[in-house]
């Protein structure tokens, strides 16, 4: 049968200043780019598969936020790193936009691309071998932290820092930073990467590290996907404990809670320190809890409650102390996530607000923001407030306030997705909160949903903007990568 343009289903007008159209030929099951209906060039031969079916496009048109929806023209499930190279080169040649997608747990369309190509990294999930002697492991970008933990724990080793939720991809969290309760001792996940393998926006496969293409390395870690697609990462490992002791310490006032957190962060007597803020029965956000964890053997001695709790000013009546296996501690959210999914709340809109406050003004700024927060505006979500230690946060693009102990302040809101008026109002509240925090010398941790323009990004990156923009010009000269961040 002749292959005529009429047999080709044109999917979308495409982007990046070109009039190109991606077309899918159902006869050859091939994907082609046309400008005036004339084929420009066929799609490269792939080890994996390219999808243009409705289910694939619809799935990758959304994310955990359930707020922004942008439909791609095609989805690559790579069978190899070679596929990523081939398709990025193809898109680069034709000026088509591309976004890698790990687990799609951004909340504001960060991994979406209208009319372009989504590269699902999930198939690139190889792990290991774990190199015990040099305490490192190389993993595919699509590997989930839960699987990395299980594989390294089999050798008594662990990545030093985890996000609270383990089912995020390595590439996804290394693109944003990766903060957790261990950050006060070890920095962010990006501070514990030894080497990356990436495909630049120009389609070049490169290895980079602090000594090899350092400009690229520093533009990719916490670089929000703007210069290259991470295909693999070599991670630093440390010895893992077998068990941990988990403490929940209640506080009646913000000032004492913050002071004790600061003490714990700077002294480092616990391996992990976070904190949560809850509402009382009248709806005031004035219930504070420090969550702290001490590691047991073989990393530390059996935790000594008296020594660990000495000098802390918590409310003794509500203390909870639990011994847990190390992996059970890392995976502690699994049961609540399953319950949220069961109740349909995982599919709620998540207009998340993630800020980093300078320690010196955290009591005032967090106090004001908590004073204005209502249980209705949080919905079935949580508020996190915990200290970081600046000297361990060395990745240039992970922006931090100029303060030795900044605090992460996260209002992890949830609202019914059909209630678009409420979602819009919460997005606008996020913007106001960001303005307050920026005026006090703070910034955002860019995983949430704060309306942000190009000028805001310039302000966000501040002194490193110039180098970031240069790296973008060098490694993604046609500007095809990750438009959903709205940076360039
Ligand atoms: C329930 C939940 C809990 C969370 N807890 C924490 C936490 O404790 N600490 C913390 O720091 N963050 C946390 N986050 C935020 C999370 O780290 C980020 O949203 C992260 O980007 C999600 O990873 P992902 O695999 O879903 O990435 P995606 O949402 O798929 O992608 C995020 C961004 O990175 C880009 N990207 C993805 N893969 C690559 C790659 N291989 N190369 C280049 N760019 C890429 C995407 O294009 C997109 O712009 C949490 C999020 C959720 C939903």
PDB file of N, CA and C and ligand atoms in Angstrom, residues 64 99-106 110-111 121 141 162-165 168-169 171-173 175-180 224-225 228-231 274 346 352 386 445 447 482 485, ligand 1:
ATOM      1  N   UNK A  64       1.852  14.332  39.902  1.00  0.00           N
ATOM      2  CA  UNK A  64       1.328  14.210  41.265  1.00  0.00           C
ATOM      3  C   UNK A  64       0.546  15.457  41.685  1.00  0.00           C
ATOM      4  N   UNK A  99      11.249  16.124  27.536  1.00  0.00           N
ATOM      5  CA  UNK A  99      11.352  16.114  29.008  1.00  0.00           C
ATOM      6  C   UNK A  99      11.519  14.690  29.499  1.00  0.00           C
ATOM      7  N   UNK A 100      12.588  14.428  30.279  1.00  0.00           N
ATOM      8  CA  UNK A 100      12.645  13.146  30.957  1.00  0.00           C
ATOM      9  C   UNK A 100      11.624  13.131  32.081  1.00  0.00           C
ATOM     10  N   UNK A 101      11.095  11.956  32.334  1.00  0.00           N
ATOM     11  CA  UNK A 101      10.112  11.801  33.414  1.00  0.00           C
ATOM     12  C   UNK A 101      10.508  10.586  34.237  1.00  0.00           C
ATOM     13  N   UNK A 102      10.728  10.834  35.538  1.00  0.00           N
ATOM     14  CA  UNK A 102      11.054   9.729  36.433  1.00  0.00           C
ATOM     15  C   UNK A 102       9.759   9.111  36.927  1.00  0.00           C
ATOM     16  N   UNK A 103       9.332   9.511  38.118  1.00  0.00           N
ATOM     17  CA  UNK A 103       8.059   9.006  38.660  1.00  0.00           C
ATOM     18  C   UNK A 103       6.944  10.040  38.516  1.00  0.00           C
ATOM     19  N   UNK A 104       7.231  11.171  37.879  1.00  0.00           N
ATOM     20  CA  UNK A 104       6.176  12.167  37.669  1.00  0.00           C
ATOM     21  C   UNK A 104       5.624  12.725  38.972  1.00  0.00           C
ATOM     22  N   UNK A 105       6.501  12.881  39.987  1.00  0.00           N
ATOM     23  CA  UNK A 105       6.033  13.356  41.287  1.00  0.00           C
ATOM     24  C   UNK A 105       6.266  14.850  41.506  1.00  0.00           C
ATOM     25  N   UNK A 106       6.604  15.574  40.443  1.00  0.00           N
ATOM     26  CA  UNK A 106       6.537  17.025  40.523  1.00  0.00           C
ATOM     27  C   UNK A 106       5.073  17.417  40.703  1.00  0.00           C
ATOM     28  N   UNK A 110       6.363  20.064  35.949  1.00  0.00           N
ATOM     29  CA  UNK A 110       7.807  20.150  35.704  1.00  0.00           C
ATOM     30  C   UNK A 110       8.285  19.106  34.688  1.00  0.00           C
ATOM     31  N   UNK A 111       7.668  17.919  34.676  1.00  0.00           N
ATOM     32  CA  UNK A 111       8.137  16.859  33.768  1.00  0.00           C
ATOM     33  C   UNK A 111       7.206  16.713  32.556  1.00  0.00           C
ATOM     34  N   UNK A 121      12.084   7.430  32.187  1.00  0.00           N
ATOM     35  CA  UNK A 121      13.379   6.854  32.568  1.00  0.00           C
ATOM     36  C   UNK A 121      13.223   5.534  33.314  1.00  0.00           C
ATOM     37  N   UNK A 141      19.201   6.124  35.946  1.00  0.00           N
ATOM     38  CA  UNK A 141      18.455   7.298  36.429  1.00  0.00           C
ATOM     39  C   UNK A 141      17.027   6.964  36.825  1.00  0.00           C
ATOM     40  N   UNK A 162      18.225  10.247  52.333  1.00  0.00           N
ATOM     41  CA  UNK A 162      17.005   9.820  51.636  1.00  0.00           C
ATOM     42  C   UNK A 162      15.936  10.899  51.720  1.00  0.00           C
ATOM     43  N   UNK A 163      15.114  10.939  50.690  1.00  0.00           N
ATOM     44  CA  UNK A 163      13.881  11.720  50.772  1.00  0.00           C
ATOM     45  C   UNK A 163      12.906  10.942  51.667  1.00  0.00           C
ATOM     46  N   UNK A 164      11.879  11.641  52.155  1.00  0.00           N
ATOM     47  CA  UNK A 164      10.928  10.964  53.057  1.00  0.00           C
ATOM     48  C   UNK A 164      10.205   9.828  52.351  1.00  0.00           C
ATOM     49  N   UNK A 165       9.959  10.026  51.065  1.00  0.00           N
ATOM     50  CA  UNK A 165       9.225   9.027  50.280  1.00  0.00           C
ATOM     51  C   UNK A 165      10.233   8.365  49.352  1.00  0.00           C
ATOM     52  N   UNK A 168      10.649   7.620  44.509  1.00  0.00           N
ATOM     53  CA  UNK A 168      11.000   8.685  43.563  1.00  0.00           C
ATOM     54  C   UNK A 168      12.211   8.190  42.785  1.00  0.00           C
ATOM     55  N   UNK A 169      12.397   8.694  41.565  1.00  0.00           N
ATOM     56  CA  UNK A 169      13.529   8.200  40.776  1.00  0.00           C
ATOM     57  C   UNK A 169      14.809   8.932  41.177  1.00  0.00           C
ATOM     58  N   UNK A 171      17.104   9.979  39.100  1.00  0.00           N
ATOM     59  CA  UNK A 171      17.256  11.132  38.186  1.00  0.00           C
ATOM     60  C   UNK A 171      16.351  12.287  38.588  1.00  0.00           C
ATOM     61  N   UNK A 172      15.154  11.970  39.052  1.00  0.00           N
ATOM     62  CA  UNK A 172      14.197  13.017  39.437  1.00  0.00           C
ATOM     63  C   UNK A 172      14.652  13.787  40.662  1.00  0.00           C
ATOM     64  N   UNK A 173      15.167  13.102  41.680  1.00  0.00           N
ATOM     65  CA  UNK A 173      15.567  13.851  42.881  1.00  0.00           C
ATOM     66  C   UNK A 173      16.931  14.516  42.684  1.00  0.00           C
ATOM     67  N   UNK A 175      17.786  15.911  40.061  1.00  0.00           N
ATOM     68  CA  UNK A 175      17.508  17.111  39.270  1.00  0.00           C
ATOM     69  C   UNK A 175      16.996  18.250  40.141  1.00  0.00           C
ATOM     70  N   UNK A 176      16.507  17.918  41.351  1.00  0.00           N
ATOM     71  CA  UNK A 176      15.985  18.983  42.217  1.00  0.00           C
ATOM     72  C   UNK A 176      16.855  19.228  43.458  1.00  0.00           C
ATOM     73  N   UNK A 177      17.473  18.188  43.976  1.00  0.00           N
ATOM     74  CA  UNK A 177      18.304  18.346  45.183  1.00  0.00           C
ATOM     75  C   UNK A 177      18.272  17.096  46.051  1.00  0.00           C
ATOM     76  N   UNK A 178      17.078  16.776  46.585  1.00  0.00           N
ATOM     77  CA  UNK A 178      16.954  15.596  47.430  1.00  0.00           C
ATOM     78  C   UNK A 178      17.300  15.900  48.883  1.00  0.00           C
ATOM     79  N   UNK A 179      16.321  16.427  49.616  1.00  0.00           N
ATOM     80  CA  UNK A 179      16.532  16.807  51.020  1.00  0.00           C
ATOM     81  C   UNK A 179      15.836  15.814  51.945  1.00  0.00           C
ATOM     82  N   UNK A 180      16.402  15.622  53.113  1.00  0.00           N
ATOM     83  CA  UNK A 180      15.775  14.731  54.085  1.00  0.00           C
ATOM     84  C   UNK A 180      16.351  14.979  55.466  1.00  0.00           C
ATOM     85  N   UNK A 224      17.444  20.962  37.374  1.00  0.00           N
ATOM     86  CA  UNK A 224      16.056  20.942  36.898  1.00  0.00           C
ATOM     87  C   UNK A 224      15.958  20.520  35.427  1.00  0.00           C
ATOM     88  N   UNK A 225      16.868  19.639  35.028  1.00  0.00           N
ATOM     89  CA  UNK A 225      16.805  19.033  33.692  1.00  0.00           C
ATOM     90  C   UNK A 225      17.147  19.965  32.546  1.00  0.00           C
ATOM     91  N   UNK A 228      20.892  18.586  30.497  1.00  0.00           N
ATOM     92  CA  UNK A 228      21.124  17.207  30.061  1.00  0.00           C
ATOM     93  C   UNK A 228      20.142  16.267  30.736  1.00  0.00           C
ATOM     94  N   UNK A 229      19.960  15.117  30.115  1.00  0.00           N
ATOM     95  CA  UNK A 229      19.181  14.032  30.715  1.00  0.00           C
ATOM     96  C   UNK A 229      20.163  13.138  31.469  1.00  0.00           C
ATOM     97  N   UNK A 230      19.941  12.961  32.755  1.00  0.00           N
ATOM     98  CA  UNK A 230      20.780  12.025  33.515  1.00  0.00           C
ATOM     99  C   UNK A 230      20.361  10.621  33.105  1.00  0.00           C
ATOM    100  N   UNK A 231      21.332   9.791  32.709  1.00  0.00           N
ATOM    101  CA  UNK A 231      20.975   8.391  32.431  1.00  0.00           C
ATOM    102  C   UNK A 231      21.521   7.460  33.509  1.00  0.00           C
ATOM    103  N   UNK A 274      14.019  15.824  61.646  1.00  0.00           N
ATOM    104  CA  UNK A 274      12.992  16.565  60.908  1.00  0.00           C
ATOM    105  C   UNK A 274      12.018  17.147  61.924  1.00  0.00           C
ATOM    106  N   UNK A 346      -4.579  10.394  47.139  1.00  0.00           N
ATOM    107  CA  UNK A 346      -3.337  10.502  46.363  1.00  0.00           C
ATOM    108  C   UNK A 346      -3.624  11.204  45.022  1.00  0.00           C
ATOM    109  N   UNK A 352       1.576  22.315  46.347  1.00  0.00           N
ATOM    110  CA  UNK A 352       2.565  22.311  47.430  1.00  0.00           C
ATOM    111  C   UNK A 352       3.364  23.607  47.483  1.00  0.00           C
ATOM    112  N   UNK A 386      12.008  21.841  59.277  1.00  0.00           N
ATOM    113  CA  UNK A 386      13.209  21.240  59.884  1.00  0.00           C
ATOM    114  C   UNK A 386      14.497  21.897  59.404  1.00  0.00           C
ATOM    115  N   UNK A 445      12.265  25.774  47.461  1.00  0.00           N
ATOM    116  CA  UNK A 445      12.839  24.493  47.037  1.00  0.00           C
ATOM    117  C   UNK A 445      11.960  24.035  45.877  1.00  0.00           C
ATOM    118  N   UNK A 447      10.229  22.063  44.054  1.00  0.00           N
ATOM    119  CA  UNK A 447       9.503  20.831  43.756  1.00  0.00           C
ATOM    120  C   UNK A 447       7.997  21.061  43.858  1.00  0.00           C
ATOM    121  N   UNK A 482      13.226  20.200  28.824  1.00  0.00           N
ATOM    122  CA  UNK A 482      12.407  20.453  30.018  1.00  0.00           C
ATOM    123  C   UNK A 482      11.805  21.872  30.067  1.00  0.00           C
ATOM    124  N   UNK A 485       9.669  23.531  33.351  1.00  0.00           N
ATOM    125  CA  UNK A 485      10.178  24.309  34.493  1.00  0.00           C
ATOM    126  C   UNK A 485      10.018  25.813  34.247  1.00  0.00           C
TER     127      UNK A 485
HETATM  128  C1  LIG B   1       5.082  12.111  48.185  1.00  0.00           C
HETATM  129  C2  LIG B   1       6.312  12.927  47.886  1.00  0.00           C
HETATM  130  C3  LIG B   1       7.296  13.049  48.829  1.00  0.00           C
HETATM  131  C4  LIG B   1       8.444  13.812  48.568  1.00  0.00           C
HETATM  132  N1  LIG B   1       9.397  13.916  49.535  1.00  0.00           N
HETATM  133  C5  LIG B   1      10.513  14.624  49.288  1.00  0.00           C
HETATM  134  C6  LIG B   1      11.538  14.730  50.263  1.00  0.00           C
HETATM  135  O1  LIG B   1      11.442  14.210  51.365  1.00  0.00           O
HETATM  136  N2  LIG B   1      12.659  15.440  49.928  1.00  0.00           N
HETATM  137  C7  LIG B   1      12.810  16.015  48.713  1.00  0.00           C
HETATM  138  O2  LIG B   1      13.852  16.605  48.455  1.00  0.00           O
HETATM  139  N3  LIG B   1      11.845  15.958  47.785  1.00  0.00           N
HETATM  140  C8  LIG B   1      10.701  15.275  48.041  1.00  0.00           C
HETATM  141  N4  LIG B   1       9.714  15.223  47.098  1.00  0.00           N
HETATM  142  C9  LIG B   1       9.892  15.975  45.842  1.00  0.00           C
HETATM  143  C10 LIG B   1      10.621  15.114  44.837  1.00  0.00           C
HETATM  144  O3  LIG B   1      11.969  14.922  45.249  1.00  0.00           O
HETATM  145  C11 LIG B   1      10.655  15.788  43.461  1.00  0.00           C
HETATM  146  O4  LIG B   1       9.375  16.100  43.025  1.00  0.00           O
HETATM  147  C12 LIG B   1      11.336  14.862  42.457  1.00  0.00           C
HETATM  148  O5  LIG B   1      11.680  15.588  41.315  1.00  0.00           O
HETATM  149  C13 LIG B   1      10.409  13.732  42.085  1.00  0.00           C
HETATM  150  O6  LIG B   1      11.115  12.697  41.433  1.00  0.00           O
HETATM  151  P1  LIG B   1      10.445  12.048  40.148  1.00  0.00           P
HETATM  152  O7  LIG B   1      11.227  10.828  39.828  1.00  0.00           O
HETATM  153  O8  LIG B   1       8.987  11.861  40.337  1.00  0.00           O
HETATM  154  O9  LIG B   1      10.745  13.195  39.110  1.00  0.00           O
HETATM  155  P2  LIG B   1       9.794  13.802  37.972  1.00  0.00           P
HETATM  156  O10 LIG B   1       8.626  14.476  38.611  1.00  0.00           O
HETATM  157  O11 LIG B   1       9.509  12.761  36.993  1.00  0.00           O
HETATM  158  O12 LIG B   1      10.768  14.912  37.372  1.00  0.00           O
HETATM  159  C14 LIG B   1      11.073  16.058  38.102  1.00  0.00           C
HETATM  160  C15 LIG B   1      11.889  17.019  37.219  1.00  0.00           C
HETATM  161  O13 LIG B   1      13.153  16.453  36.953  1.00  0.00           O
HETATM  162  C16 LIG B   1      13.315  16.219  35.564  1.00  0.00           C
HETATM  163  N5  LIG B   1      13.937  14.905  35.438  1.00  0.00           N
HETATM  164  C17 LIG B   1      13.417  13.703  35.798  1.00  0.00           C
HETATM  165  N6  LIG B   1      14.301  12.728  35.531  1.00  0.00           N
HETATM  166  C18 LIG B   1      15.393  13.328  35.009  1.00  0.00           C
HETATM  167  C19 LIG B   1      16.626  12.851  34.501  1.00  0.00           C
HETATM  168  N7  LIG B   1      16.910  11.544  34.493  1.00  0.00           N
HETATM  169  N8  LIG B   1      17.513  13.738  34.012  1.00  0.00           N
HETATM  170  C20 LIG B   1      17.248  15.078  34.003  1.00  0.00           C
HETATM  171  N9  LIG B   1      16.078  15.582  34.453  1.00  0.00           N
HETATM  172  C21 LIG B   1      15.164  14.715  34.956  1.00  0.00           C
HETATM  173  C22 LIG B   1      11.917  16.231  34.974  1.00  0.00           C
HETATM  174  O14 LIG B   1      11.904  16.599  33.608  1.00  0.00           O
HETATM  175  C23 LIG B   1      11.251  17.255  35.852  1.00  0.00           C
HETATM  176  O15 LIG B   1      11.570  18.552  35.425  1.00  0.00           O
HETATM  177  C24 LIG B   1       8.578  14.479  47.332  1.00  0.00           C
HETATM  178  C25 LIG B   1       7.560  14.360  46.373  1.00  0.00           C
HETATM  179  C26 LIG B   1       6.436  13.598  46.644  1.00  0.00           C
HETATM  180  C27 LIG B   1       5.356  13.523  45.617  1.00  0.00           C
END
